[in-house]
Amino acid sequence: MTATHVPGLPRVEDGQLISTNPATGEEAGRVPVADETAVTDAVTRARAAGLWWQGLGWEGRKTRLLRWRSLIVHRIDELAALTHSESGKPVTDGLMEAAAAIEHLDWAARNAKRVLGPRRVRTRLLVAEHTGHLEYQPYGVVGVIGPWNYPILTPVGPISGALAAGNAVVLKPSEYTPMVGQWLADTFAEVVPEHPVLQVVHGLGDVGGALCRAGVHKIAFTGSTATAKRVMAACAENLVPVVLEAGGKDALIVDADADVAAAADAAVWGAMTNAGQTCVGIERVYAVAPVYDRFVEAVVAKAATLRTGEEIGPITMPKQLGIIREHIEDALAKGGRAVLGGADAVQAPYVSPTVFVDVPADAAAQREETFGPTLTITKVADADEAVTRANDSPYGLGGAVFGKRDAIRIARRLRSGMVAVNGTLTFVGMGNLPFGGVGESGFGRIHGEDGLREFARAKSITVRRGPSLLPAMTFERTPAQVRQIVKALRLLYGRKP
Ligand code: NAD
């Protein structure tokens, strides 16, 4: 028997990756680890499957994707239970995560033809005798590399876009949640049994690296910023394009005219759902002075009702416990005050809700992704200071604003890909809104129209429809015709606006 076990990483025994429940240590299932050849073989199979899938056309693919959607709806309890058994997250959170995944799958399936299908574009002066046609063609094979924190939603978002656009997909789920990834591929095969249009390969990070180099035409990566950089470097070797959904340090701004009770409720939810292991989780709050005291009090009262092992599940990845502990200790050492939880909050595998005030801006808890049920609240003079402080971060994923009169204006000024006004994380629930970050949070978009275009190449076609009155693109043009073209340019574009 061969066994390799790097502390903190899932166990691999006899070529099998073993998934365990972080709360109980119980085995949740095992899957074979793919070697480099297996990854390349999967991509080779996917190329052929992708051609067949493309050949089904918009309607054929839509029908299959909607069947998959319905299957997931019917078996949602099974999926949520599986997610609970290998990531530890509460079953209700698993159900909600699956609900969001279903929303994105449904939207992508129904809208792919409208967004990506062929259309005519208006002709322009220089080639007036040609018509323009635009369509978005699939890349071929898309590699999807996923994290463990939302093992259903994070892969299903890019998978929905990629499949609806006509690509085949090879998924490399997180080594902490392989069974959910396997479930997705297995159930898809029930509605598309003909060809391996959605396959899964398992293993640690090296298998993700192998997928980047296995001849895929695009990689959709979701995970940490550090890994995103490695993925981009691996993809650069063959100019494989990437969409990178990386980490965050999202801020919530509470303005003077905010509904303080609602803001506190949403802050606690945004910070502590999934035990804070959320890329778009709220980690920092900037509350303006007039509402600050009431807000802190309401957050503490609310967060104090949450129980570890109930609403707050375990920390899925053991090494994250150390990072959370460091952030807590650093915040306290730098003068921060824990108004809830604090020094003893980390009791493996759980972290109890922790709320800090007075944490200086250079503390790790204000700058780095903590990924635990912790929150810092900082008092600011006004919304301008809140925006400046919120934007003082290399990350820029999501964010939230509570307020009335200026809330949308403040939302626009936040340096991030998404902002929820008078809510937190709500943009995840709309299939028609793109999702993605700026700066160290990555680039490119999944979900919505942009998320469909991310998985297709724009293809432009011009078609000559008659003889040229002013032939511009031929050696047959005469000097007089060139002068006429310049004259036309002056008429059309020469005037100052
Ligand atoms: P991670 O970066 O450790 O791993 C993500 C995936 O990358 C895993 O499947 C892993 O096996 C694989 N991987 C590791 N090394 C690789 C390499 N060299 N080449 C290719 N693949 C490799 O991230 P994680 O711990 O699984 O997830 C948590 C992180 O994900 C957090 O930072 C969180 O903010 C982020 N996240 C972002 C989003 C988003 O949409 N922006 C969503 C969820 C999670």
XYZ file of N, CA, C and O in Angstrom, residues 182-344:
652
model
N -17.230 15.183 -8.730
C -17.574 13.913 -9.385
C -19.079 13.815 -9.598
O -19.546 13.371 -10.659
N -19.840 14.234 -8.599
C -21.312 14.196 -8.686
C -21.789 15.042 -9.863
O -22.689 14.638 -10.612
N -21.176 16.203 -10.042
C -21.592 17.080 -11.143
C -21.345 16.386 -12.489
O -22.207 16.369 -13.369
N -20.156 15.791 -12.641
C -19.841 15.117 -13.917
C -20.741 13.899 -14.123
O -21.232 13.649 -15.234
N -20.983 13.129 -13.056
C -21.805 11.918 -13.173
C -23.246 12.253 -13.549
O -23.860 11.583 -14.379
N -23.786 13.287 -12.907
C -25.189 13.618 -13.203
C -25.310 14.226 -14.600
O -26.299 13.988 -15.290
N -24.297 14.971 -15.013
C -24.344 15.512 -16.378
C -24.350 14.356 -17.390
O -25.064 14.398 -18.396
N -23.552 13.323 -17.092
C -23.489 12.170 -18.006
C -24.835 11.451 -18.086
O -25.119 10.749 -19.065
N -25.682 11.594 -17.068
C -27.017 10.979 -17.140
C -27.880 11.668 -18.189
O -28.733 11.035 -18.808
N -27.685 12.962 -18.380
C -28.504 13.660 -19.381
C -27.777 13.798 -20.717
O -28.396 14.083 -21.741
N -26.458 13.606 -20.700
C -25.684 13.601 -21.953
C -24.808 12.342 -21.948
O -23.610 12.401 -21.688
N -25.445 11.164 -22.198
C -24.667 9.927 -22.092
C -23.795 9.648 -23.320
O -22.898 8.810 -23.253
N -24.053 10.337 -24.433
C -23.394 9.963 -25.701
C -21.886 10.171 -25.696
O -21.117 9.342 -26.161
N -21.456 11.324 -25.202
C -20.023 11.677 -25.267
C -19.603 12.357 -23.965
O -20.424 12.993 -23.309
N -18.302 12.270 -23.630
C -17.839 12.873 -22.362
C -17.669 14.392 -22.496
O -16.552 14.909 -22.575
N -18.787 15.075 -22.499
C -18.765 16.533 -22.704
C -18.312 17.255 -21.435
O -17.674 18.295 -21.496
N -18.638 16.669 -20.282
C -18.144 17.214 -19.004
C -17.432 16.083 -18.262
O -18.062 15.117 -17.845
N -16.117 16.219 -18.155
C -15.335 15.200 -17.441
C -14.719 15.822 -16.198
O -14.631 17.039 -16.064
N -14.249 14.935 -15.328
C -13.604 15.417 -14.121
C -12.270 14.692 -13.945
O -12.172 13.493 -14.234
N -11.238 15.425 -13.572
C -9.947 14.815 -13.216
C -9.621 15.263 -11.790
O -9.865 16.404 -11.423
N -9.084 14.320 -11.007
C -8.881 14.612 -9.586
C -7.407 14.659 -9.211
O -6.574 14.007 -9.834
N -7.134 15.388 -8.136
C -5.787 15.389 -7.584
C -5.475 16.688 -6.883
O -6.348 17.545 -6.696
N -4.216 16.829 -6.507
C -3.770 18.031 -5.813
C -3.443 19.106 -6.857
O -3.798 18.972 -8.035
N -2.712 20.122 -6.439
C -2.425 21.249 -7.324
C -1.721 20.863 -8.613
O -1.964 21.466 -9.671
N -0.857 19.846 -8.541
C -0.098 19.473 -9.753
C -1.038 19.007 -10.870
O -0.736 19.193 -12.058
N -2.170 18.442 -10.513
C -3.127 17.992 -11.541
C -3.765 19.213 -12.221
O -3.990 19.224 -13.435
N -3.997 20.271 -11.425
C -4.468 21.535 -12.019
C -3.419 22.080 -12.975
O -3.747 22.535 -14.080
N -2.153 22.019 -12.557
C -1.066 22.486 -13.429
C -1.018 21.680 -14.720
O -0.845 22.237 -15.816
N -1.195 20.343 -14.585
C -1.177 19.483 -15.773
C -2.328 19.848 -16.717
O -2.157 19.853 -17.945
N -3.476 20.192 -16.141
C -4.629 20.562 -16.981
C -4.320 21.834 -17.787
O -4.672 21.931 -18.967
N -3.615 22.782 -17.152
C -3.259 24.027 -17.871
C -2.403 23.729 -19.096
O -2.416 24.481 -20.066
N -1.631 22.626 -19.026
C -0.656 22.324 -20.085
C -1.119 21.186 -20.997
O -0.343 20.686 -21.802
N -2.379 20.748 -20.848
C -2.815 19.525 -21.542
C -3.492 19.795 -22.881
O -4.109 18.898 -23.449
N -3.395 21.006 -23.367
C -3.994 21.285 -24.675
C -5.395 21.859 -24.600
O -6.114 21.874 -25.604
N -5.786 22.361 -23.410
C -7.095 23.036 -23.317
C -6.994 24.376 -24.043
O -5.906 24.907 -24.258
N -8.152 24.908 -24.418
C -8.159 26.167 -25.169
C -8.419 27.374 -24.285
O -8.287 28.510 -24.714
N -8.856 27.111 -23.065
C -9.064 28.202 -22.107
C -9.110 27.595 -20.711
O -9.555 26.449 -20.545
N -8.666 28.357 -19.730
C -8.782 27.915 -18.330
C -9.641 28.913 -17.566
O -9.439 30.126 -17.660
N -10.617 28.376 -16.832
C -11.392 29.190 -15.896
C -10.965 28.755 -14.501
O -11.248 27.626 -14.083
N -10.263 29.630 -13.823
C -9.728 29.283 -12.502
C -10.470 30.041 -11.410
O -10.685 31.249 -11.530
N -10.829 29.356 -10.344
C -11.337 30.003 -9.140
C -10.538 29.470 -7.963
O -10.449 28.252 -7.776
N -9.956 30.375 -7.209
C -9.156 29.962 -6.057
C -8.376 31.146 -5.527
O -8.772 32.300 -5.749
N -7.271 30.870 -4.861
C -6.530 31.958 -4.221
C -5.726 32.759 -5.241
O -5.409 32.271 -6.334
N -5.357 33.966 -4.849
C -4.586 34.834 -5.739
C -3.214 34.227 -6.037
O -2.743 34.285 -7.173
N -2.591 33.631 -5.019
C -1.264 33.040 -5.229
C -1.336 31.953 -6.298
O -0.491 31.898 -7.208
N -2.349 31.087 -6.218
C -2.472 30.023 -7.221
C -2.857 30.602 -8.575
O -2.386 30.116 -9.615
N -3.674 31.641 -8.577
C -4.075 32.266 -9.855
C -2.838 32.683 -10.646
O -2.777 32.518 -11.872
N -1.836 33.204 -9.941
C -0.609 33.641 -10.624
C 0.144 32.438 -11.212
O 0.686 32.515 -12.311
N 0.129 31.325 -10.467
C 0.794 30.114 -10.988
C 0.051 29.589 -12.210
O 0.662 29.151 -13.184
N -1.258 29.617 -12.148
C -2.079 29.139 -13.267
C -1.816 30.011 -14.505
O -1.612 29.509 -15.614
N -1.748 31.314 -14.296
C -1.517 32.217 -15.429
C -0.131 31.958 -16.024
O 0.036 31.974 -17.247
N 0.857 31.709 -15.160
C 2.211 31.447 -15.659
C 2.226 30.152 -16.473
O 2.833 30.087 -17.545
N 1.538 29.108 -15.964
C 1.501 27.827 -16.695
C 0.789 28.017 -18.034
O 1.219 27.477 -19.061
N -0.287 28.779 -18.037
C -1.046 28.987 -19.274
C -0.275 29.848 -20.266
O -0.429 29.713 -21.477
N 0.584 30.728 -19.746
C 1.365 31.609 -20.630
C 2.273 30.802 -21.549
O 2.551 31.220 -22.677
N 2.696 29.608 -21.098
C 3.607 28.794 -21.915
C 3.025 28.510 -23.294
O 3.749 28.412 -24.279
N 1.709 28.355 -23.366
C 1.070 28.054 -24.662
C 0.047 29.110 -25.053
O -0.828 28.853 -25.882
N 0.156 30.292 -24.437
C -0.801 31.377 -24.689
C -2.254 30.916 -24.527
O -3.112 31.260 -25.327
N -2.483 30.106 -23.514
C -3.860 29.679 -23.212
C -4.532 30.813 -22.437
O -4.029 31.225 -21.391
N -5.646 31.346 -22.946
C -6.285 32.449 -22.213
C -6.899 31.981 -20.897
O -7.230 30.798 -20.740
N -7.005 32.911 -19.970
C -7.499 32.553 -18.637
C -8.563 33.536 -18.160
O -8.546 34.701 -18.542
N -9.474 33.038 -17.342
C -10.325 33.903 -16.532
C -10.002 33.520 -15.102
O -9.996 32.334 -14.755
N -9.666 34.517 -14.293
C -9.176 34.249 -12.946
C -10.106 34.865 -11.907
O -10.284 36.088 -11.879
N -10.705 34.005 -11.098
C -11.572 34.452 -10.003
C -10.811 34.164 -8.719
O -10.739 33.020 -8.279
N -10.209 35.193 -8.139
C -9.294 34.965 -7.023
C -9.853 35.524 -5.711
O -11.060 35.680 -5.565
N -8.966 35.814 -4.787
C -9.379 36.158 -3.437
C -9.944 37.568 -3.298
O -9.996 38.332 -4.258
N -10.361 37.892 -2.072
C -10.938 39.211 -1.847
C -10.783 39.662 -0.405
O -10.316 38.904 0.469
N -11.134 40.902 -0.169
C -11.123 41.472 1.186
C -12.249 42.496 1.192
O -12.027 43.701 1.345
N -13.465 42.001 0.976
C -14.565 42.906 0.667
C -14.984 43.769 1.859
O -14.966 43.337 3.008
N -15.391 44.982 1.513
C -15.779 45.962 2.529
C -17.261 46.279 2.423
O -17.843 46.234 1.334
N -17.842 46.619 3.565
C -19.215 47.108 3.622
C -19.165 48.521 4.197
O -18.468 48.758 5.188
N -19.874 49.440 3.560
C -19.918 50.819 4.038
C -21.304 51.078 4.623
O -22.320 50.779 3.978
N -21.341 51.613 5.836
C -22.622 51.976 6.444
C -22.688 53.501 6.498
O -21.907 54.143 7.209
N -23.594 54.072 5.708
C -23.710 55.527 5.637
C -24.687 56.030 6.715
O -25.422 55.240 7.342
N -24.722 57.360 6.852
C -25.476 57.959 7.965
C -26.968 57.681 7.888
O -27.638 57.570 8.920
N -27.515 57.548 6.655
C -28.959 57.334 6.550
C -29.322 55.857 6.363
O -30.395 55.522 5.864
N -28.405 54.971 6.773
C -28.663 53.534 6.617
C -29.673 53.033 7.645
O -29.790 53.589 8.739
N -30.387 51.976 7.279
C -31.191 51.216 8.244
C -30.178 50.358 9.024
O -29.691 49.342 8.521
N -29.867 50.796 10.230
C -28.749 50.197 10.972
C -29.011 48.726 11.306
O -28.118 47.877 11.197
N -30.239 48.412 11.680
C -30.543 47.019 12.037
C -30.367 46.115 10.814
O -29.766 45.035 10.905
N -30.849 46.583 9.664
C -30.711 45.779 8.436
C -29.243 45.652 8.054
O -28.785 44.586 7.613
N -28.478 46.738 8.223
C -27.054 46.711 7.888
C -26.317 45.712 8.772
O -25.462 44.944 8.304
N -26.658 45.685 10.057
C -25.991 44.769 10.984
C -26.327 43.318 10.627
O -25.456 42.447 10.598
N -27.594 43.091 10.339
C -28.019 41.741 9.967
C -27.254 41.266 8.724
O -26.718 40.153 8.688
N -27.174 42.138 7.718
C -26.502 41.767 6.468
C -24.997 41.642 6.657
O -24.349 40.796 6.027
N -24.434 42.479 7.534
C -22.987 42.397 7.772
C -22.647 41.049 8.397
O -21.668 40.395 8.007
N -23.460 40.627 9.355
C -23.184 39.351 10.036
C -23.355 38.189 9.051
O -22.531 37.277 8.984
N -24.406 38.265 8.250
C -24.601 37.220 7.239
C -23.434 37.218 6.246
O -22.815 36.189 5.973
N -23.097 38.397 5.735
C -22.044 38.497 4.715
C -20.688 38.067 5.232
O -19.872 37.537 4.494
N -20.465 38.287 6.527
C -19.159 37.949 7.093
C -19.093 36.496 7.550
O -18.027 35.885 7.526
N -20.226 35.955 7.992
C -20.142 34.677 8.718
C -20.832 33.500 8.042
O -20.677 32.362 8.498
N -21.569 33.755 6.981
C -22.134 32.609 6.270
C -20.978 31.738 5.784
O -19.893 32.251 5.453
N -21.189 30.458 5.733
C -20.140 29.511 5.332
C -18.901 29.661 6.216
O -17.771 29.466 5.755
N -19.114 30.048 7.480
C -18.029 30.264 8.447
C -16.994 31.262 7.920
O -15.805 31.162 8.225
N -17.482 32.221 7.109
C -16.576 33.266 6.603
C -15.708 32.814 5.451
O -14.872 33.578 4.972
N -15.906 31.597 4.988
C -15.065 31.065 3.904
C -15.710 31.383 2.561
O -16.114 30.495 1.814
N -15.825 32.670 2.298
C -16.527 33.143 1.113
C -15.659 34.181 0.419
O -15.222 35.137 1.063
N -15.414 33.983 -0.888
C -14.540 34.934 -1.593
C -15.105 36.335 -1.512
O -14.367 37.300 -1.363
N -16.438 36.470 -1.623
C -17.066 37.777 -1.536
C -17.636 38.021 -0.135
O -18.574 38.786 0.033
N -17.059 37.357 0.848
C -17.485 37.564 2.232
C -17.077 38.960 2.690
O -16.066 39.499 2.261
N -17.905 39.543 3.570
C -17.568 40.856 4.121
C -16.522 40.651 5.217
O -16.759 39.917 6.181
N -15.364 41.261 5.058
C -14.311 41.123 6.080
C -14.053 42.441 6.804
O -13.481 42.454 7.884
N -14.439 43.562 6.166
C -14.206 44.878 6.780
C -15.499 45.687 6.699
O -16.204 45.627 5.695
N -15.773 46.447 7.756
C -16.901 47.397 7.699
C -16.356 48.784 8.008
O -15.513 48.945 8.906
N -16.803 49.787 7.251
C -16.518 51.184 7.567
C -17.857 51.846 7.834
O -18.695 51.960 6.931
N -18.073 52.220 9.106
C -19.352 52.803 9.506
C -19.124 54.265 9.875
O -18.173 54.583 10.612
N -19.982 55.155 9.350
C -19.794 56.581 9.644
C -20.149 56.847 11.114
O -20.989 56.149 11.713
N -19.502 57.887 11.670
C -19.562 58.141 13.119
C -20.983 58.173 13.695
O -21.226 57.556 14.743
N -21.945 58.858 13.043
C -23.273 58.964 13.680
C -23.971 57.619 13.921
O -24.830 57.523 14.806
N -23.651 56.597 13.132
C -24.337 55.307 13.308
C -23.428 54.228 13.897
O -23.872 53.108 14.172
N -22.158 54.577 14.089
C -21.151 53.575 14.454
C -21.522 52.782 15.717
O -21.553 51.544 15.688
N -21.816 53.478 16.806
C -22.067 52.768 18.078
C -23.262 51.819 17.975
O -23.200 50.659 18.398
N -24.334 52.343 17.370
C -25.541 51.506 17.235
C -25.254 50.289 16.365
O -25.731 49.189 16.621
N -24.461 50.524 15.329
C -24.144 49.430 14.401
C -23.320 48.343 15.103
O -23.639 47.152 15.017
N -22.284 48.760 15.824
C -21.424 47.775 16.507
C -22.272 46.948 17.476
O -22.185 45.715 17.508
N -23.114 47.645 18.224
C -23.957 46.956 19.206
C -24.865 45.922 18.522
O -24.998 44.774 18.974
N -25.468 46.327 17.412
C -26.389 45.422 16.709
C -25.648 44.232 16.102
O -26.153 43.103 16.119
N -24.431 44.468 15.594
C -23.651 43.360 15.012
C -23.297 42.356 16.107
O -23.451 41.132 15.931
N -22.847 42.866 17.239
C -22.436 41.960 18.321
C -23.639 41.145 18.814
O -23.550 39.927 18.992
N -24.769 41.829 18.980
C -25.964 41.120 19.465
C -26.343 40.005 18.499
O -26.677 38.880 18.904
N -26.268 40.292 17.224
C -26.663 39.297 16.203
C -25.637 38.160 16.126
O -25.994 36.971 16.149
N -24.353 38.528 16.024
C -23.312 37.503 15.828
C -23.203 36.588 17.046
O -22.837 35.410 16.921
N -23.534 37.127 18.225
C -23.427 36.331 19.451
C -24.436 35.184 19.478
O -24.282 34.223 20.233
N -25.476 35.270 18.625
C -26.481 34.202 18.630
C -26.054 33.010 17.768
O -26.698 31.968 17.785
N -24.989 33.187 16.985
C -24.581 32.107 16.071
C -23.758 31.067 16.820
O -22.870 31.420 17.607
N -24.055 29.806 16.555
C -23.387 28.728 17.283
C -22.488 27.914 16.353
O -22.907 27.568 15.235
N -21.281 27.620 16.833
C -20.413 26.746 16.044
C -21.029 25.347 16.043
O -21.629 24.915 17.027
N -20.880 24.681 14.914
C -21.489 23.356 14.781
C -22.933 23.440 14.339
O -23.535 22.410 14.002
N -23.515 24.650 14.367
C -24.887 24.828 13.877
C -24.825 25.764 12.665
O -24.516 25.316 11.584
N -25.073 27.084 12.928
C -25.011 28.028 11.798
C -23.575 28.176 11.285
O -23.358 28.466 10.113
N -22.607 28.046 12.173
C -21.193 28.207 11.801
C -20.563 26.818 11.688
O -20.323 26.147 12.702
N -20.316 26.406 10.475
C -19.710 25.093 10.240
C -18.219 25.124 10.521
O -17.658 26.157 10.913
N -17.559 23.981 10.316
C -16.118 23.914 10.571
C -15.322 24.657 9.493
O -15.839 24.933 8.421
N -14.071 24.945 9.809
C -13.148 25.475 8.791
C -12.705 24.268 7.961
O -12.168 23.287 8.503
N -12.977 24.330 6.677
C -12.799 23.140 5.834
C -11.329 22.751 5.684
O -10.970 21.583 5.726
N -10.468 23.772 5.514
C -9.068 23.488 5.211
C -8.250 23.711 6.490
O -8.154 24.841 6.966
N -7.668 22.631 7.052
C -7.023 22.764 8.369
C -6.016 23.910 8.442
O -5.948 24.608 9.453
N -5.249 24.140 7.359
C -4.198 25.164 7.493
C -4.760 26.578 7.609
O -4.078 27.489 8.061
N -6.046 26.745 7.228
C -6.650 28.068 7.342
C -6.825 28.478 8.812
O -6.807 29.664 9.146
N -6.967 27.458 9.683
C -7.139 27.766 11.115
C -5.955 28.573 11.633
O -6.110 29.507 12.424
N -4.758 28.224 11.164
C -3.546 28.932 11.585
C -3.561 30.378 11.110
O -3.165 31.298 11.849
N -4.034 30.585 9.878
C -4.074 31.949 9.320
C -5.075 32.797 10.110
O -4.799 33.936 10.480
N -6.238 32.217 10.400
C -7.262 32.960 11.156
C -6.707 33.324 12.539
O -6.839 34.463 12.995
N -6.043 32.362 13.181
C -5.478 32.625 14.512
C -4.448 33.759 14.434
O -4.459 34.684 15.254
N -3.584 33.703 13.414
C -2.572 34.767 13.263
C -3.225 36.138 13.102
O -2.780 37.120 13.693
N -4.278 36.209 12.284
C -4.937 37.493 12.065
C -5.556 38.017 13.366
O -5.498 39.213 13.647
N -6.123 37.110 14.149
C -6.731 37.521 15.420
C -5.646 38.035 16.370
O -5.762 39.115 16.962
N -4.556 37.270 16.466
C -3.480 37.666 17.396
C -2.839 38.979 16.958
O -2.552 39.859 17.783
N -2.650 39.132 15.663
C -2.037 40.351 15.128
C -2.935 41.568 15.389
O -2.462 42.639 15.779
N -4.252 41.387 15.194
C -5.190 42.497 15.423
C -5.138 42.924 16.893
O -5.098 44.122 17.209
N -5.098 41.933 17.800
C -5.052 42.253 19.232
C -3.718 42.925 19.590
O -3.686 43.927 20.310
N -2.624 42.388 19.040
C -1.297 42.934 19.347
C -1.166 44.371 18.863
O -0.455 45.171 19.466
N -1.870 44.695 17.778
C -1.742 46.047 17.219
C -2.758 47.027 17.827
O -2.915 48.133 17.335
N -3.462 46.579 18.853
C -4.351 47.509 19.560
C -5.825 47.343 19.251
O -6.655 48.101 19.754
N -6.152 46.353 18.428
C -7.564 46.106 18.136
C -8.265 45.544 19.372
O -7.627 44.931 20.242
N -9.584 45.763 19.480
C -10.356 45.224 20.598
C -11.375 44.241 20.064
O -12.123 44.580 19.130
N -11.411 43.046 20.661
C -12.439 42.084 20.258
C -13.691 42.379 21.082
O -13.665 42.240 22.307
N -14.764 42.807 20.405
C -16.021 43.039 21.138
C -16.872 41.770 21.140
O -17.909 41.703 21.795
N -16.425 40.779 20.401
C -17.028 39.432 20.452
C -15.938 38.450 20.049
O -15.169 38.724 19.129
N -15.881 37.314 20.687
C -14.873 36.305 20.347
C -13.486 36.827 20.678
O -13.285 37.501 21.682
N -12.514 36.505 19.805
C -11.169 37.034 20.017
C -10.155 35.943 20.234
O -10.158 34.916 19.537
N -9.297 36.148 21.266
C -8.114 35.307 21.458
C -8.420 33.805 21.441
O -7.662 33.023 20.875
N -9.519 33.384 22.062
C -9.802 31.944 22.157
C -10.797 31.462 21.107
O -11.346 30.361 21.230
